[in-house]
């Protein structure tokens, strides 16, 4: 079962709407054929805006003989021009290789400048889907314009990838209550989708245009934390780098200890539970700490023994307090699976019980008030891109990052400079990952993009901060 979809009330409303709204999912049958002259270019999204680049994605579709939308191969072109120029945008990107799933990355832009853009396929201009996120006045998809970021001052320091919610071993994506809403399975001739999406993430991070030095995964590495799932996801990650150096992990609620015969060979945990995840990673409710060039990285285990909510037990809290008290001004990034703030509790679809419990949240933020070096807390769990406000007088950004395993299917890069940092969300871009992301954007009767994609500012922003002491 998915942990992070709409609430029961939202789901029931969606079921009612589904009777009157057209289906938005892709027909996955390989035998479906598109009708000629029925091409549409849809799902336009300006996913990533950095200081010098922009990434635009869209899908081309056509009707099959039964009138159902199916992916349709097409070429791709993006036209861009300065927003303050009277001249029409000109072609700056072209890809003649036919595909339904278009991913156009344009580099060489000027920082802090406004641009107009258009995306085209076979003479058809791409338009955003009927989602509030991309049709909100002021969004790049609505206005046809975007403005590149202005990077923080000073020299670049390092790049860290922030990811979460792999759900290795999961077979059906998008379930909330029993078999509702209709879930999505991978096509039978393709590898399981968690493997596809994890492989796409790891492939992306080694490319020169991403070049992440460290990977942080904030929980839900597995679907049910079996011995096989825990061992397999560790093997995949070890093929990319070394645990505790190249990549760091924190436990999520799906990675918690379990009961049952399937878990009996694993490490013992409280209340007769068995902890297969601990056999591969770290014991339950134990934080991890890592330092790179003066930057401190702290991972918190916010999982509970049973259930989806979050908590921090006293020994781990005391350990964290000791670390922060010993060096309160050291630049520190904290990561853990469960979001922290009241705003997150009120805006996620499962409600306040889904995030870190209120007493622990208040104590955690109180620690941050006395440790001004803490500048960002990275969370997963909600499967969405969202920044929320702290509840205390601490200068900490609380950032939720969308899931690796399903639409929008990606990760965020934290690029640090002497004078601050820049955050950008990236979709993964292997052909299989693009197909799966396009398929799962129809989860929850097509409501998923409005919940998980986030605003352009949630996905792409700059924060000024003094990191001049970092190496």
XYZ file of C-alpha atoms in Angstrom:
471
model
C 0.000 0.000 0.000
C 1.198 3.489 -0.768
C 1.864 5.548 2.337
C 1.511 8.936 0.847
C -1.544 9.338 -1.345
C -4.693 11.345 -0.799
C -6.727 10.991 2.362
C -9.862 8.860 2.465
C -12.009 11.984 2.007
C -9.969 13.114 -0.984
C -10.072 9.641 -2.468
C -13.845 9.357 -2.173
C -14.260 12.753 -3.801
C -11.968 11.660 -6.624
C -13.962 8.489 -7.142
C -17.054 10.602 -7.554
C -15.349 12.948 -9.976
C -14.019 10.054 -12.000
C -17.533 9.327 -13.176
C -17.699 12.652 -14.976
C -14.065 13.396 -15.839
C -12.239 11.763 -18.733
C -9.580 9.220 -17.892
C -6.077 10.689 -17.855
C -3.976 7.536 -17.737
C -1.902 6.220 -20.576
C -3.005 3.073 -22.336
C -0.102 0.734 -21.693
C -0.874 -1.926 -24.266
C 1.963 -2.301 -26.745
C -0.570 -3.250 -29.409
C -2.388 0.105 -29.308
C -1.885 2.162 -32.463
C -2.283 5.893 -32.777
C -4.653 7.299 -35.354
C -3.055 9.571 -37.971
C -3.414 13.351 -37.593
C -4.537 13.124 -33.972
C -1.299 14.202 -32.268
C -1.509 16.333 -29.138
C 1.423 17.672 -27.120
C 0.464 17.897 -23.472
C 1.705 17.745 -19.863
C 4.087 20.667 -20.469
C 6.200 21.312 -17.365
C 9.100 23.659 -16.700
C 10.665 21.353 -14.168
C 14.070 22.850 -13.480
C 15.346 26.431 -13.667
C 18.935 27.067 -12.628
C 21.094 30.146 -13.097
C 22.110 29.070 -16.599
C 19.713 26.353 -17.730
C 16.109 25.277 -18.012
C 14.538 21.828 -18.409
C 11.189 21.466 -20.168
C 9.283 18.185 -20.396
C 6.120 17.162 -22.222
C 4.378 14.136 -23.717
C 3.007 13.559 -27.199
C -0.122 11.434 -27.483
C -2.713 10.423 -30.020
C -5.960 8.487 -30.030
C -6.053 4.793 -30.782
C -8.978 3.356 -32.825
C -11.043 3.117 -29.624
C -10.491 6.815 -28.876
C -8.140 6.216 -25.964
C -4.994 8.350 -25.554
C -1.781 6.453 -26.237
C 1.827 7.662 -26.312
C 2.845 8.728 -29.801
C 6.372 9.124 -31.124
C 7.333 12.586 -32.268
C 10.265 14.949 -32.652
C 10.918 17.811 -30.230
C 11.835 21.473 -30.528
C 12.172 24.255 -27.953
C 12.216 27.923 -28.871
C 13.542 30.543 -26.457
C 14.028 34.293 -26.579
C 14.568 37.130 -24.108
C 11.301 38.175 -22.481
C 12.076 41.849 -23.097
C 12.685 41.385 -26.837
C 9.979 42.080 -29.445
C 11.325 39.245 -31.569
C 9.734 35.808 -31.479
C 11.598 33.010 -29.669
C 14.023 31.056 -31.858
C 14.823 27.355 -31.925
C 17.622 26.514 -29.479
C 16.942 22.797 -29.037
C 15.913 20.129 -31.528
C 15.740 16.354 -31.258
C 14.694 14.408 -34.333
C 14.714 11.032 -32.556
C 11.058 10.014 -32.164
C 9.745 9.470 -28.649
C 6.520 10.263 -26.789
C 8.375 11.448 -23.666
C 10.291 14.653 -24.263
C 13.031 16.012 -21.988
C 14.720 19.145 -23.280
C 17.590 20.730 -21.352
C 18.847 24.087 -22.607
C 22.111 25.523 -21.268
C 23.997 28.760 -21.832
C 21.360 31.123 -20.423
C 22.125 34.303 -18.485
C 21.581 34.409 -14.715
C 18.673 36.507 -13.510
C 17.162 37.046 -16.950
C 13.608 36.546 -18.124
C 12.911 34.355 -21.162
C 9.912 33.415 -23.279
C 9.714 29.819 -24.438
C 7.683 27.440 -26.608
C 7.870 23.653 -26.954
C 6.797 21.970 -30.209
C 6.386 18.475 -31.650
C 5.595 17.881 -35.325
C 4.230 21.396 -35.636
C 2.002 21.071 -32.557
C 2.710 23.378 -29.649
C 2.900 21.693 -26.242
C 0.399 22.836 -23.621
C 0.168 22.161 -19.892
C -2.243 19.551 -18.630
C -5.432 20.592 -16.866
C -3.748 20.760 -13.481
C -3.790 23.665 -11.058
C -0.026 23.512 -10.563
C 0.813 24.357 -14.163
C -2.241 26.525 -14.903
C -1.842 28.843 -11.918
C -1.394 32.466 -13.057
C 2.268 33.309 -12.772
C 3.532 29.767 -13.350
C 5.984 29.412 -16.269
C 3.654 26.996 -18.048
C 0.773 29.496 -17.824
C 2.730 32.611 -18.810
C 5.129 31.044 -21.307
C 7.965 32.804 -19.469
C 10.576 31.948 -16.852
C 13.405 33.775 -15.107
C 16.736 32.140 -14.411
C 18.049 32.159 -10.855
C 20.859 34.351 -9.595
C 23.411 32.106 -7.893
C 24.763 32.949 -4.457
C 27.996 34.961 -4.383
C 31.378 33.355 -4.031
C 32.985 30.264 -5.442
C 31.119 26.962 -5.792
C 31.874 24.514 -2.973
C 30.080 21.195 -3.545
C 26.950 19.512 -4.841
C 24.815 17.142 -2.762
C 21.875 15.117 -4.092
C 18.736 14.878 -1.936
C 16.452 11.910 -2.617
C 13.899 9.693 -0.884
C 11.128 7.112 -1.313
C 12.588 4.423 -3.545
C 10.187 1.719 -2.208
C 12.383 -1.086 -3.515
C 10.257 -4.227 -3.886
C 6.949 -2.429 -4.397
C 4.832 -3.915 -7.184
C 1.805 -1.601 -7.407
C 2.079 2.183 -7.238
C -0.723 4.483 -6.153
C -2.873 2.335 -3.860
C -4.525 3.977 -0.844
C -7.429 1.807 0.373
C -7.335 -1.885 -0.544
C -7.305 -1.845 -4.356
C -8.460 1.752 -4.696
C -7.787 3.887 -6.562
C -6.628 1.728 -9.475
C -2.896 1.203 -9.081
C -0.206 1.088 -11.708
C 1.989 -1.920 -12.449
C 5.107 -2.045 -14.553
C 4.757 -3.594 -17.993
C 5.577 -7.310 -17.824
C 8.555 -7.136 -20.179
C 10.310 -4.388 -18.210
C 12.242 -4.463 -14.918
C 10.316 -3.575 -11.729
C 9.743 0.151 -11.566
C 11.609 0.776 -8.268
C 14.699 -0.717 -9.886
C 14.186 1.363 -13.031
C 13.828 4.585 -11.063
C 16.709 3.906 -8.678
C 19.004 2.998 -11.575
C 17.976 6.211 -13.351
C 18.765 8.250 -10.234
C 22.205 6.732 -9.794
C 22.970 7.080 -13.508
C 21.988 10.753 -13.441
C 24.174 11.688 -10.503
C 27.386 10.560 -12.180
C 26.799 12.621 -15.322
C 29.085 15.670 -15.652
C 26.082 18.005 -15.798
C 24.950 16.826 -12.329
C 28.211 15.694 -10.644
C 26.862 15.032 -7.167
C 29.594 14.385 -4.613
C 27.266 12.871 -2.034
C 23.825 11.247 -2.176
C 21.450 11.527 0.774
C 18.389 9.247 0.828
C 15.842 10.292 3.455
C 13.962 7.063 4.036
C 11.697 4.456 2.466
C 14.470 2.721 0.619
C 12.336 -0.426 0.678
C 8.676 -1.312 0.366
C 8.385 -3.653 3.374
C 11.970 -3.971 4.672
C 12.295 -7.693 4.003
C 15.734 -9.247 4.057
C 15.714 -9.564 0.269
C 14.582 -5.979 -0.316
C 17.062 -4.515 2.167
C 19.923 -6.554 0.740
C 19.045 -5.747 -2.874
C 18.746 -1.988 -2.415
C 22.049 -1.966 -0.515
C 23.683 -3.846 -3.396
C 22.388 -1.319 -5.930
C 23.633 1.601 -3.865
C 27.009 -0.014 -3.226
C 27.463 -0.219 -6.976
C 27.325 3.581 -6.986
C 29.461 4.343 -3.943
C 30.350 3.542 -0.348
C 27.813 3.739 2.464
C 28.812 6.377 5.011
C 30.979 8.216 2.523
C 29.480 8.530 -0.959
C 25.924 7.982 0.183
C 24.056 8.310 3.482
C 20.643 6.937 4.390
C 17.991 7.400 7.054
C 15.207 4.964 7.835
C 11.616 5.601 6.718
C 8.365 4.106 7.963
C 8.454 1.467 5.199
C 11.898 0.450 6.461
C 10.687 -0.189 10.026
C 11.015 -3.545 11.836
C 8.235 -6.045 11.130
C 6.528 -9.072 12.608
C 6.061 -12.380 10.810
C 7.828 -15.486 9.661
C 9.404 -13.725 6.678
C 11.478 -11.595 9.079
C 12.605 -14.225 11.602
C 16.147 -14.523 10.256
C 16.822 -10.817 10.848
C 18.120 -8.832 13.828
C 15.814 -8.762 16.860
C 14.033 -5.509 17.682
C 11.559 -4.367 20.336
C 8.240 -6.130 20.975
C 9.213 -9.298 19.100
C 9.808 -7.402 15.841
C 12.661 -8.241 13.480
C 14.792 -5.625 11.764
C 16.111 -6.700 8.360
C 16.885 -3.092 7.415
C 19.288 -2.812 10.349
C 21.207 -5.828 9.058
C 22.165 -3.761 5.997
C 22.197 -0.189 7.323
C 21.852 1.117 10.911
C 19.980 0.077 14.072
C 16.606 1.609 14.755
C 16.427 5.147 16.248
C 20.132 5.736 15.789
C 21.343 8.873 14.025
C 24.177 8.962 11.504
C 26.788 11.698 11.225
C 29.185 12.553 8.405
C 31.481 15.493 7.679
C 32.767 16.748 4.357
C 34.969 19.836 4.144
C 33.588 21.292 7.369
C 29.954 20.618 6.424
C 28.144 18.406 8.931
C 25.475 15.965 7.708
C 23.159 14.395 10.288
C 20.585 11.738 9.482
C 17.723 11.101 11.928
C 15.671 7.927 12.246
C 12.143 9.279 12.710
C 10.347 5.977 12.134
C 8.036 4.393 14.696
C 7.933 0.692 15.498
C 4.490 0.415 13.882
C 2.607 2.974 11.848
C 3.275 5.741 9.358
C 3.810 8.677 11.735
C 7.122 9.995 12.999
C 8.857 10.286 16.362
C 12.349 10.617 17.859
C 13.108 8.578 20.959
C 15.019 10.051 23.915
C 18.480 8.477 23.376
C 18.601 9.758 19.790
C 17.380 13.206 20.867
C 20.085 13.361 23.529
C 22.756 12.355 21.024
C 21.589 15.046 18.590
C 21.505 17.688 21.324
C 25.044 16.765 22.331
C 26.336 17.118 18.768
C 24.670 20.468 18.200
C 25.659 21.833 21.616
C 29.306 20.901 21.065
C 29.517 22.862 17.784
C 26.368 24.977 17.315
C 27.722 27.207 14.543
C 29.005 24.489 12.229
C 27.056 24.497 8.916
C 24.739 21.520 9.293
C 22.282 19.744 7.010
C 19.828 17.431 8.775
C 17.810 14.764 6.980
C 15.075 12.415 8.133
C 12.045 10.781 6.600
C 9.195 12.629 8.299
C 8.474 16.318 7.692
C 8.589 18.481 10.785
C 6.477 21.623 10.640
C 2.870 22.407 11.497
C 2.404 23.668 7.941
C 3.486 20.311 6.563
C 1.073 18.510 8.864
C -1.828 20.681 7.780
C -1.101 20.562 4.038
C -0.254 16.921 3.405
C -3.238 14.809 2.419
C -2.954 12.370 5.326
C -2.997 15.068 8.013
C -0.918 16.027 11.075
C -0.527 12.436 12.307
C 1.482 11.648 9.183
C 4.468 13.886 10.050
C 6.764 14.128 13.078
C 4.613 14.329 16.212
C 4.096 17.773 17.697
C 6.121 17.401 20.925
C 9.128 16.035 19.049
C 8.779 18.673 16.356
C 8.764 21.447 18.961
C 11.809 20.012 20.744
C 13.696 19.551 17.484
C 13.082 23.121 16.386
C 14.056 24.350 19.846
C 17.410 22.626 19.365
C 17.771 24.407 16.044
C 17.140 27.768 17.697
C 20.242 27.173 19.806
C 22.281 25.817 16.886
C 22.347 28.543 14.225
C 24.578 26.442 11.989
C 21.639 24.205 11.021
C 20.404 25.591 7.710
C 18.275 22.887 6.035
C 16.238 19.812 6.926
C 15.514 17.430 4.063
C 12.474 15.152 4.365
C 10.555 12.689 2.222
C 7.398 10.724 3.081
C 4.849 13.024 1.394
C 6.238 12.329 -2.116
C 5.968 16.025 -2.961
C 8.169 19.073 -3.561
C 7.363 21.643 -0.893
C 9.069 24.181 1.356
C 7.394 24.920 4.680
C 7.909 27.563 7.333
C 9.547 26.796 10.687
C 7.381 27.086 13.782
C 10.229 28.479 15.890
C 12.713 31.309 15.503
C 15.237 29.229 13.610
C 16.684 30.087 10.198
C 16.156 26.583 8.812
C 14.631 25.630 5.477
C 12.314 22.630 5.782
C 12.318 20.969 2.377
C 10.267 17.995 1.221
C 11.503 16.318 -1.965
C 9.333 14.329 -4.377
C 9.702 10.551 -4.584
C 12.240 8.702 -6.686
C 9.813 5.875 -7.455
C 6.931 7.631 -9.245
C 5.890 10.889 -10.896
C 7.554 13.347 -10.966
C 10.307 10.819 -10.348
C 13.502 12.534 -9.352
C 15.703 14.245 -6.803
C 16.982 17.682 -5.796
C 20.503 19.000 -6.129
C 21.834 21.252 -3.384
C 24.620 23.353 -4.904
C 26.593 25.155 -2.211
C 28.561 28.369 -2.675
C 30.527 30.527 -0.265
C 27.536 32.863 -0.058
C 24.620 30.403 0.105
C 23.007 27.555 -1.779
C 20.791 26.819 -4.770
C 18.177 24.029 -4.822
C 16.914 22.486 -8.063
C 14.632 19.514 -8.606
C 15.431 17.191 -11.517
C 13.386 14.438 -13.080
C 15.378 11.329 -13.967
C 15.855 10.921 -17.696
C 16.489 7.366 -18.859
C 13.877 6.247 -21.407
C 12.349 3.737 -18.984
C 12.193 6.322 -16.179
C 10.517 8.900 -18.413
C 7.910 6.350 -19.483
C 7.139 5.315 -15.904
C 6.896 8.924 -14.714
C 4.499 9.742 -17.538
C 2.401 6.705 -16.639
C 2.195 7.394 -12.912
C 1.264 11.051 -13.266
C -2.256 9.601 -13.688
C -2.255 8.145 -10.170
C -5.181 9.082 -7.906
C -7.430 9.742 -10.916
C -4.974 12.297 -12.281
C -4.732 14.312 -9.054
C -1.089 13.425 -8.372
C 0.620 16.318 -10.235
C -1.292 18.930 -8.254
C -0.014 17.395 -5.046
C 3.529 16.256 -5.812
C 5.102 18.517 -8.449
C 5.148 21.614 -6.259
C 5.451 25.209 -7.357
C 8.347 26.433 -9.430
C 9.732 28.153 -6.303
C 9.416 24.954 -4.264
C 11.531 23.179 -6.870
C 14.005 25.944 -7.714
C 15.287 28.592 -5.313
C 18.338 30.318 -3.853
C 19.072 30.982 -0.172
C 21.845 33.354 0.916
C 23.977 32.056 3.771
C 27.576 32.431 4.913
C 29.496 29.279 4.053
C 32.824 31.038 3.572
C 34.463 28.847 6.225
C 33.794 25.618 4.353
C 36.510 23.917 2.355
